[in-house]
Amino acid sequence: MILSSGILIAFEGIDGTGKSTQCRMLSELLTKMKISNIVIAEPTKGKWGMKIRKLLLEGRKGISPEEELEWFINDRKEDVEINIQPALNAGKVVLMDRYYFSTASYQGALGFDPQKIKADNEKFAPQPDRVLIFHNPPEKSLERIESARGGRSAFEKSDYLINVQKIFKSFTGSKIRFISSNVTLEEVHEQVLFEIQDLFDGKL
Ligand code: TYD
């Protein structure tokens, strides 16, 4: 089934909250229900995304916060143009594994105003129909990161992530929903379905 207009859902939150897994679980359910959908992850694998990946691996040395912010914005501009807008135009459900609330929170935690970052993004990026913000006690996230990857990237230091999560928790509005990922995968999935039911006329 192709919807007459697309639906945009963003999965957000600090590292280690299980967003990517939940994104995949929802995508599988939609596919089973024959609802055309796509998962898009940011940072992307495009030219800006690759520069960002190098920064994640090697750390922030020599790169100013302004440049870092600019790279994430450039990556997203490319993503909107090449992937997100075309998928929405084709009537797909677009599941974003991170979107501009990540920029507002992660780069906001470097000292920029999160609300300004959000407003600047909304000048070029379509606004999501729903934003699911996953949260966890940060120690739990750090444990998951360590066991999954055996190490932390430059963005995964504990004090920094605590500040990032504070910003994530500060967003308000009817499209924003908070999901506790401190329960089983199935229970988190149920919370996800509950928070997006209305977008699918209660059919999920
Ligand atoms: P992540 O979703 O963890 O990618 P992967 O699972 O492929 O490693 O994202 C990588 C990091 O990028 C993560 O620590 C959050 C950070 N990030 C920002 O700082 N700003 C942003 O705008 C985005 C999209 C991500």
PDB file of C-alpha atoms and ligand atoms in Angstrom:
ATOM      1  CA  MET A   1       0.000   0.000   0.000  1.00  0.00           C
ATOM      2  CA  ILE A   2       1.319   3.439  -0.931  1.00  0.00           C
ATOM      3  CA  LEU A   3      -0.104   6.278   1.151  1.00  0.00           C
ATOM      4  CA  SER A   4      -1.357   9.407  -0.609  1.00  0.00           C
ATOM      5  CA  SER A   5       1.251  11.433   1.215  1.00  0.00           C
ATOM      6  CA  GLY A   6       4.268  10.200   3.117  1.00  0.00           C
ATOM      7  CA  ILE A   7       4.647  10.003   6.880  1.00  0.00           C
ATOM      8  CA  LEU A   8       7.873  11.067   8.554  1.00  0.00           C
ATOM      9  CA  ILE A   9       8.827   9.542  11.904  1.00  0.00           C
ATOM     10  CA  ALA A  10      12.098  10.383  13.671  1.00  0.00           C
ATOM     11  CA  PHE A  11      13.783   8.035  16.141  1.00  0.00           C
ATOM     12  CA  GLU A  12      15.948  10.063  18.493  1.00  0.00           C
ATOM     13  CA  GLY A  13      17.898   9.739  21.734  1.00  0.00           C
ATOM     14  CA  ILE A  14      21.395   9.196  23.082  1.00  0.00           C
ATOM     15  CA  ASP A  15      23.606   6.334  21.901  1.00  0.00           C
ATOM     16  CA  GLY A  16      22.773   2.902  23.292  1.00  0.00           C
ATOM     17  CA  THR A  17      19.020   3.421  23.698  1.00  0.00           C
ATOM     18  CA  GLY A  18      18.183   0.841  21.033  1.00  0.00           C
ATOM     19  CA  LYS A  19      16.750   3.278  18.461  1.00  0.00           C
ATOM     20  CA  SER A  20      18.159   1.488  15.435  1.00  0.00           C
ATOM     21  CA  THR A  21      16.698  -1.852  16.559  1.00  0.00           C
ATOM     22  CA  GLN A  22      13.283  -0.259  17.127  1.00  0.00           C
ATOM     23  CA  CYS A  23      13.451   1.436  13.742  1.00  0.00           C
ATOM     24  CA  ARG A  24      14.110  -1.937  12.127  1.00  0.00           C
ATOM     25  CA  MET A  25      11.324  -3.666  14.081  1.00  0.00           C
ATOM     26  CA  LEU A  26       8.800  -1.057  12.958  1.00  0.00           C
ATOM     27  CA  SER A  27      10.043  -1.224   9.370  1.00  0.00           C
ATOM     28  CA  GLU A  28       9.595  -5.017   9.376  1.00  0.00           C
ATOM     29  CA  LEU A  29       6.051  -4.701  10.705  1.00  0.00           C
ATOM     30  CA  LEU A  30       5.119  -2.086   8.073  1.00  0.00           C
ATOM     31  CA  THR A  31       6.624  -4.233   5.315  1.00  0.00           C
ATOM     32  CA  LYS A  32       4.617  -7.239   6.551  1.00  0.00           C
ATOM     33  CA  MET A  33       1.509  -5.038   6.375  1.00  0.00           C
ATOM     34  CA  LYS A  34       2.509  -4.034   2.842  1.00  0.00           C
ATOM     35  CA  ILE A  35       2.984  -0.398   3.812  1.00  0.00           C
ATOM     36  CA  SER A  36       5.783   1.019   1.713  1.00  0.00           C
ATOM     37  CA  ASN A  37       8.542   2.308   3.982  1.00  0.00           C
ATOM     38  CA  ILE A  38      12.219   3.175   4.153  1.00  0.00           C
ATOM     39  CA  VAL A  39      14.740   3.506   6.993  1.00  0.00           C
ATOM     40  CA  ILE A  40      17.207   6.368   6.572  1.00  0.00           C
ATOM     41  CA  ALA A  41      20.108   6.770   9.011  1.00  0.00           C
ATOM     42  CA  GLU A  42      22.004   9.966   9.771  1.00  0.00           C
ATOM     43  CA  PRO A  43      24.875  10.655   9.614  1.00  0.00           C
ATOM     44  CA  THR A  44      24.590   9.269   6.061  1.00  0.00           C
ATOM     45  CA  LYS A  45      27.195   7.503   3.972  1.00  0.00           C
ATOM     46  CA  GLY A  46      27.497  10.539   1.675  1.00  0.00           C
ATOM     47  CA  LYS A  47      30.520  12.812   1.448  1.00  0.00           C
ATOM     48  CA  TRP A  48      29.674  14.837   4.585  1.00  0.00           C
ATOM     49  CA  GLY A  49      28.608  11.718   6.447  1.00  0.00           C
ATOM     50  CA  MET A  50      31.984  10.108   5.751  1.00  0.00           C
ATOM     51  CA  LYS A  51      33.816  13.174   7.093  1.00  0.00           C
ATOM     52  CA  ILE A  52      31.647  12.926  10.224  1.00  0.00           C
ATOM     53  CA  ARG A  53      32.443   9.193  10.636  1.00  0.00           C
ATOM     54  CA  LYS A  54      36.134  10.037  10.598  1.00  0.00           C
ATOM     55  CA  LEU A  55      35.530  12.640  13.292  1.00  0.00           C
ATOM     56  CA  LEU A  56      33.674  10.063  15.396  1.00  0.00           C
ATOM     57  CA  LEU A  57      36.553   7.622  15.105  1.00  0.00           C
ATOM     58  CA  GLU A  58      39.445  10.006  15.518  1.00  0.00           C
ATOM     59  CA  GLY A  59      37.950  12.517  17.941  1.00  0.00           C
ATOM     60  CA  ARG A  60      37.297  16.243  17.692  1.00  0.00           C
ATOM     61  CA  LYS A  61      40.923  17.320  17.490  1.00  0.00           C
ATOM     62  CA  GLY A  62      41.467  20.303  15.217  1.00  0.00           C
ATOM     63  CA  ILE A  63      37.792  20.638  14.306  1.00  0.00           C
ATOM     64  CA  SER A  64      35.857  23.569  15.705  1.00  0.00           C
ATOM     65  CA  PRO A  65      32.312  23.165  17.058  1.00  0.00           C
ATOM     66  CA  GLU A  66      31.145  25.468  14.229  1.00  0.00           C
ATOM     67  CA  GLU A  67      32.649  23.191  11.598  1.00  0.00           C
ATOM     68  CA  GLU A  68      31.196  20.114  13.266  1.00  0.00           C
ATOM     69  CA  LEU A  69      27.721  21.681  13.275  1.00  0.00           C
ATOM     70  CA  GLU A  70      28.116  22.691   9.656  1.00  0.00           C
ATOM     71  CA  TRP A  71      29.056  19.144   8.591  1.00  0.00           C
ATOM     72  CA  PHE A  72      25.917  17.680  10.183  1.00  0.00           C
ATOM     73  CA  ILE A  73      23.776  20.353   8.508  1.00  0.00           C
ATOM     74  CA  ASN A  74      25.407  19.795   5.111  1.00  0.00           C
ATOM     75  CA  ASP A  75      24.926  16.044   5.463  1.00  0.00           C
ATOM     76  CA  ARG A  76      21.240  16.569   6.246  1.00  0.00           C
ATOM     77  CA  LYS A  77      20.703  18.998   3.353  1.00  0.00           C
ATOM     78  CA  GLU A  78      22.033  16.343   1.006  1.00  0.00           C
ATOM     79  CA  ASP A  79      19.889  13.665   2.688  1.00  0.00           C
ATOM     80  CA  VAL A  80      16.694  15.751   2.394  1.00  0.00           C
ATOM     81  CA  GLU A  81      17.293  16.394  -1.269  1.00  0.00           C
ATOM     82  CA  ILE A  82      18.456  12.944  -2.358  1.00  0.00           C
ATOM     83  CA  ASN A  83      16.559  10.602  -0.029  1.00  0.00           C
ATOM     84  CA  ILE A  84      13.987  12.066   2.360  1.00  0.00           C
ATOM     85  CA  GLN A  85      11.910  14.387   0.178  1.00  0.00           C
ATOM     86  CA  PRO A  86      11.745  11.957  -2.782  1.00  0.00           C
ATOM     87  CA  ALA A  87      10.576   9.136  -0.463  1.00  0.00           C
ATOM     88  CA  LEU A  88       7.898  11.373   1.075  1.00  0.00           C
ATOM     89  CA  ASN A  89       6.791  12.482  -2.396  1.00  0.00           C
ATOM     90  CA  ALA A  90       6.465   8.804  -3.324  1.00  0.00           C
ATOM     91  CA  GLY A  91       4.067   8.344  -0.375  1.00  0.00           C
ATOM     92  CA  LYS A  92       6.410   6.242   1.743  1.00  0.00           C
ATOM     93  CA  VAL A  93       6.636   6.031   5.499  1.00  0.00           C
ATOM     94  CA  VAL A  94      10.091   7.419   6.193  1.00  0.00           C
ATOM     95  CA  LEU A  95      11.721   6.178   9.407  1.00  0.00           C
ATOM     96  CA  MET A  96      14.656   8.398  10.368  1.00  0.00           C
ATOM     97  CA  ASP A  97      17.301   6.731  12.524  1.00  0.00           C
ATOM     98  CA  ARG A  98      18.338  10.170  13.905  1.00  0.00           C
ATOM     99  CA  TYR A  99      17.327  13.547  12.486  1.00  0.00           C
ATOM    100  CA  TYR A 100      17.737  17.188  13.438  1.00  0.00           C
ATOM    101  CA  PHE A 101      16.797  16.721  17.095  1.00  0.00           C
ATOM    102  CA  SER A 102      20.149  14.909  17.327  1.00  0.00           C
ATOM    103  CA  THR A 103      21.946  17.975  15.984  1.00  0.00           C
ATOM    104  CA  ALA A 104      20.054  20.236  18.397  1.00  0.00           C
ATOM    105  CA  SER A 105      21.017  17.958  21.314  1.00  0.00           C
ATOM    106  CA  TYR A 106      24.566  16.761  20.494  1.00  0.00           C
ATOM    107  CA  GLN A 107      25.824  20.016  19.000  1.00  0.00           C
ATOM    108  CA  GLY A 108      23.650  21.970  21.465  1.00  0.00           C
ATOM    109  CA  ALA A 109      25.659  20.265  24.222  1.00  0.00           C
ATOM    110  CA  LEU A 110      28.772  21.891  22.704  1.00  0.00           C
ATOM    111  CA  GLY A 111      27.306  25.282  23.602  1.00  0.00           C
ATOM    112  CA  PHE A 112      25.014  26.230  20.693  1.00  0.00           C
ATOM    113  CA  ASP A 113      21.383  27.130  21.369  1.00  0.00           C
ATOM    114  CA  PRO A 114      19.340  23.945  20.720  1.00  0.00           C
ATOM    115  CA  GLN A 115      16.212  25.903  19.766  1.00  0.00           C
ATOM    116  CA  LYS A 116      18.156  27.895  17.179  1.00  0.00           C
ATOM    117  CA  ILE A 117      19.654  24.719  15.693  1.00  0.00           C
ATOM    118  CA  LYS A 118      16.148  23.241  15.497  1.00  0.00           C
ATOM    119  CA  ALA A 119      14.718  26.369  13.834  1.00  0.00           C
ATOM    120  CA  ASP A 120      17.622  26.534  11.344  1.00  0.00           C
ATOM    121  CA  ASN A 121      17.024  22.903  10.353  1.00  0.00           C
ATOM    122  CA  GLU A 122      13.295  23.469   9.924  1.00  0.00           C
ATOM    123  CA  LYS A 123      14.092  26.005   7.210  1.00  0.00           C
ATOM    124  CA  PHE A 124      15.161  23.185   4.886  1.00  0.00           C
ATOM    125  CA  ALA A 125      14.213  19.842   6.461  1.00  0.00           C
ATOM    126  CA  PRO A 126      10.614  18.566   6.476  1.00  0.00           C
ATOM    127  CA  GLN A 127       9.192  18.448  10.000  1.00  0.00           C
ATOM    128  CA  PRO A 128       8.426  14.965  11.300  1.00  0.00           C
ATOM    129  CA  ASP A 129       4.833  13.877  11.913  1.00  0.00           C
ATOM    130  CA  ARG A 130       6.146  12.236  15.093  1.00  0.00           C
ATOM    131  CA  VAL A 131       9.395  12.385  17.043  1.00  0.00           C
ATOM    132  CA  LEU A 132      10.089   9.412  19.304  1.00  0.00           C
ATOM    133  CA  ILE A 133      12.741  10.263  21.869  1.00  0.00           C
ATOM    134  CA  PHE A 134      14.202   7.164  23.524  1.00  0.00           C
ATOM    135  CA  HIS A 135      15.699   7.595  26.936  1.00  0.00           C
ATOM    136  CA  ASN A 136      17.639   5.470  29.338  1.00  0.00           C
ATOM    137  CA  PRO A 137      19.632   5.951  32.484  1.00  0.00           C
ATOM    138  CA  PRO A 138      22.923   7.073  30.820  1.00  0.00           C
ATOM    139  CA  GLU A 139      24.936   4.366  32.692  1.00  0.00           C
ATOM    140  CA  LYS A 140      22.773   1.792  30.960  1.00  0.00           C
ATOM    141  CA  SER A 141      23.465   3.329  27.543  1.00  0.00           C
ATOM    142  CA  LEU A 142      27.191   3.364  28.228  1.00  0.00           C
ATOM    143  CA  GLU A 143      27.077  -0.300  29.271  1.00  0.00           C
ATOM    144  CA  ARG A 144      25.324  -1.205  26.021  1.00  0.00           C
ATOM    145  CA  ILE A 145      27.787   0.803  23.940  1.00  0.00           C
ATOM    146  CA  GLU A 146      30.753  -0.894  25.625  1.00  0.00           C
ATOM    147  CA  SER A 147      29.391  -4.388  25.180  1.00  0.00           C
ATOM    148  CA  ALA A 148      28.217  -3.858  21.584  1.00  0.00           C
ATOM    149  CA  ARG A 149      31.332  -2.165  20.244  1.00  0.00           C
ATOM    150  CA  GLY A 150      33.991  -2.765  22.861  1.00  0.00           C
ATOM    151  CA  GLY A 151      34.750   0.941  23.075  1.00  0.00           C
ATOM    152  CA  ARG A 152      33.347   4.426  22.918  1.00  0.00           C
ATOM    153  CA  SER A 153      33.567   6.983  20.148  1.00  0.00           C
ATOM    154  CA  ALA A 154      34.494  10.598  20.823  1.00  0.00           C
ATOM    155  CA  PHE A 155      30.764  11.375  21.143  1.00  0.00           C
ATOM    156  CA  GLU A 156      30.071   8.736  23.752  1.00  0.00           C
ATOM    157  CA  LYS A 157      31.754  10.126  26.872  1.00  0.00           C
ATOM    158  CA  SER A 158      29.517   9.960  29.898  1.00  0.00           C
ATOM    159  CA  ASP A 159      29.351  13.633  31.015  1.00  0.00           C
ATOM    160  CA  TYR A 160      28.710  14.723  27.464  1.00  0.00           C
ATOM    161  CA  LEU A 161      25.927  12.155  26.957  1.00  0.00           C
ATOM    162  CA  ILE A 162      24.263  13.220  30.217  1.00  0.00           C
ATOM    163  CA  ASN A 163      24.084  16.791  28.867  1.00  0.00           C
ATOM    164  CA  VAL A 164      22.900  15.579  25.465  1.00  0.00           C
ATOM    165  CA  GLN A 165      20.085  13.603  27.107  1.00  0.00           C
ATOM    166  CA  LYS A 166      19.069  16.664  29.164  1.00  0.00           C
ATOM    167  CA  ILE A 167      18.545  18.580  25.923  1.00  0.00           C
ATOM    168  CA  PHE A 168      16.623  15.690  24.329  1.00  0.00           C
ATOM    169  CA  LYS A 169      14.327  15.686  27.371  1.00  0.00           C
ATOM    170  CA  SER A 170      13.709  19.430  27.075  1.00  0.00           C
ATOM    171  CA  PHE A 171      11.781  19.247  23.768  1.00  0.00           C
ATOM    172  CA  THR A 172       8.061  19.863  24.039  1.00  0.00           C
ATOM    173  CA  GLY A 173       5.100  19.800  21.659  1.00  0.00           C
ATOM    174  CA  SER A 174       2.312  17.474  20.568  1.00  0.00           C
ATOM    175  CA  LYS A 175       4.519  15.607  18.055  1.00  0.00           C
ATOM    176  CA  ILE A 176       7.173  14.751  20.634  1.00  0.00           C
ATOM    177  CA  ARG A 177       6.795  11.454  22.538  1.00  0.00           C
ATOM    178  CA  PHE A 178       9.204  10.024  25.101  1.00  0.00           C
ATOM    179  CA  ILE A 179       9.853   6.314  25.229  1.00  0.00           C
ATOM    180  CA  SER A 180      11.641   4.535  28.054  1.00  0.00           C
ATOM    181  CA  SER A 181      14.000   1.953  26.624  1.00  0.00           C
ATOM    182  CA  ASN A 182      14.758   0.504  30.029  1.00  0.00           C
ATOM    183  CA  VAL A 183      12.430  -2.496  29.400  1.00  0.00           C
ATOM    184  CA  THR A 184      12.423  -5.437  26.958  1.00  0.00           C
ATOM    185  CA  LEU A 185      12.653  -4.910  23.174  1.00  0.00           C
ATOM    186  CA  GLU A 186       9.071  -6.130  22.764  1.00  0.00           C
ATOM    187  CA  GLU A 187       7.784  -3.724  25.410  1.00  0.00           C
ATOM    188  CA  VAL A 188       9.605  -0.824  23.786  1.00  0.00           C
ATOM    189  CA  HIS A 189       8.152  -1.858  20.409  1.00  0.00           C
ATOM    190  CA  GLU A 190       4.651  -1.805  21.958  1.00  0.00           C
ATOM    191  CA  GLN A 191       5.290   1.737  23.237  1.00  0.00           C
ATOM    192  CA  VAL A 192       6.408   2.762  19.736  1.00  0.00           C
ATOM    193  CA  LEU A 193       3.190   1.396  18.197  1.00  0.00           C
ATOM    194  CA  PHE A 194       1.085   3.120  20.841  1.00  0.00           C
ATOM    195  CA  GLU A 195       2.724   6.479  20.146  1.00  0.00           C
ATOM    196  CA  ILE A 196       2.200   6.353  16.359  1.00  0.00           C
ATOM    197  CA  GLN A 197      -1.186   4.546  16.099  1.00  0.00           C
ATOM    198  CA  ASP A 198      -3.080   7.714  15.213  1.00  0.00           C
ATOM    199  CA  LEU A 199      -0.911   8.272  12.121  1.00  0.00           C
ATOM    200  CA  PHE A 200      -2.098   4.891  10.776  1.00  0.00           C
ATOM    201  CA  ASP A 201      -5.783   5.202  11.754  1.00  0.00           C
ATOM    202  CA  GLY A 202      -5.223   2.726  14.596  1.00  0.00           C
ATOM    203  CA  LYS A 203      -4.370  -0.114  12.163  1.00  0.00           C
ATOM    204  CA  LEU A 204      -0.961  -1.107  13.499  1.00  0.00           C
TER     205      LEU A 204
HETATM  206  P1  TYD B   1      24.821   6.768  15.366  1.00  0.00           P
HETATM  207  O1  TYD B   1      23.355   6.814  15.186  1.00  0.00           O
HETATM  208  O2  TYD B   1      25.333   6.211  16.659  1.00  0.00           O
HETATM  209  O3  TYD B   1      25.492   6.029  14.140  1.00  0.00           O
HETATM  210  P2  TYD B   1      26.082   4.527  14.091  1.00  0.00           P
HETATM  211  O4  TYD B   1      25.064   3.661  14.776  1.00  0.00           O
HETATM  212  O5  TYD B   1      26.208   4.291  12.613  1.00  0.00           O
HETATM  213  O6  TYD B   1      27.392   4.626  14.811  1.00  0.00           O
HETATM  214  O7  TYD B   1      25.379   8.249  15.184  1.00  0.00           O
HETATM  215  C1  TYD B   1      26.746   8.520  15.290  1.00  0.00           C
HETATM  216  C2  TYD B   1      26.991   9.669  16.244  1.00  0.00           C
HETATM  217  O8  TYD B   1      26.692  10.925  15.619  1.00  0.00           O
HETATM  218  C3  TYD B   1      26.216   9.619  17.531  1.00  0.00           C
HETATM  219  O9  TYD B   1      27.123   9.666  18.630  1.00  0.00           O
HETATM  220  C4  TYD B   1      25.391  10.874  17.509  1.00  0.00           C
HETATM  221  C5  TYD B   1      26.114  11.776  16.571  1.00  0.00           C
HETATM  222  N1  TYD B   1      25.266  12.787  15.881  1.00  0.00           N
HETATM  223  C6  TYD B   1      25.433  14.142  16.183  1.00  0.00           C
HETATM  224  O10 TYD B   1      26.276  14.488  17.035  1.00  0.00           O
HETATM  225  N2  TYD B   1      24.678  15.072  15.531  1.00  0.00           N
HETATM  226  C7  TYD B   1      23.759  14.724  14.581  1.00  0.00           C
HETATM  227  O11 TYD B   1      23.100  15.601  13.996  1.00  0.00           O
HETATM  228  C8  TYD B   1      23.604  13.317  14.269  1.00  0.00           C
HETATM  229  C9  TYD B   1      22.613  12.899  13.210  1.00  0.00           C
HETATM  230  C10 TYD B   1      24.380  12.392  14.949  1.00  0.00           C
END
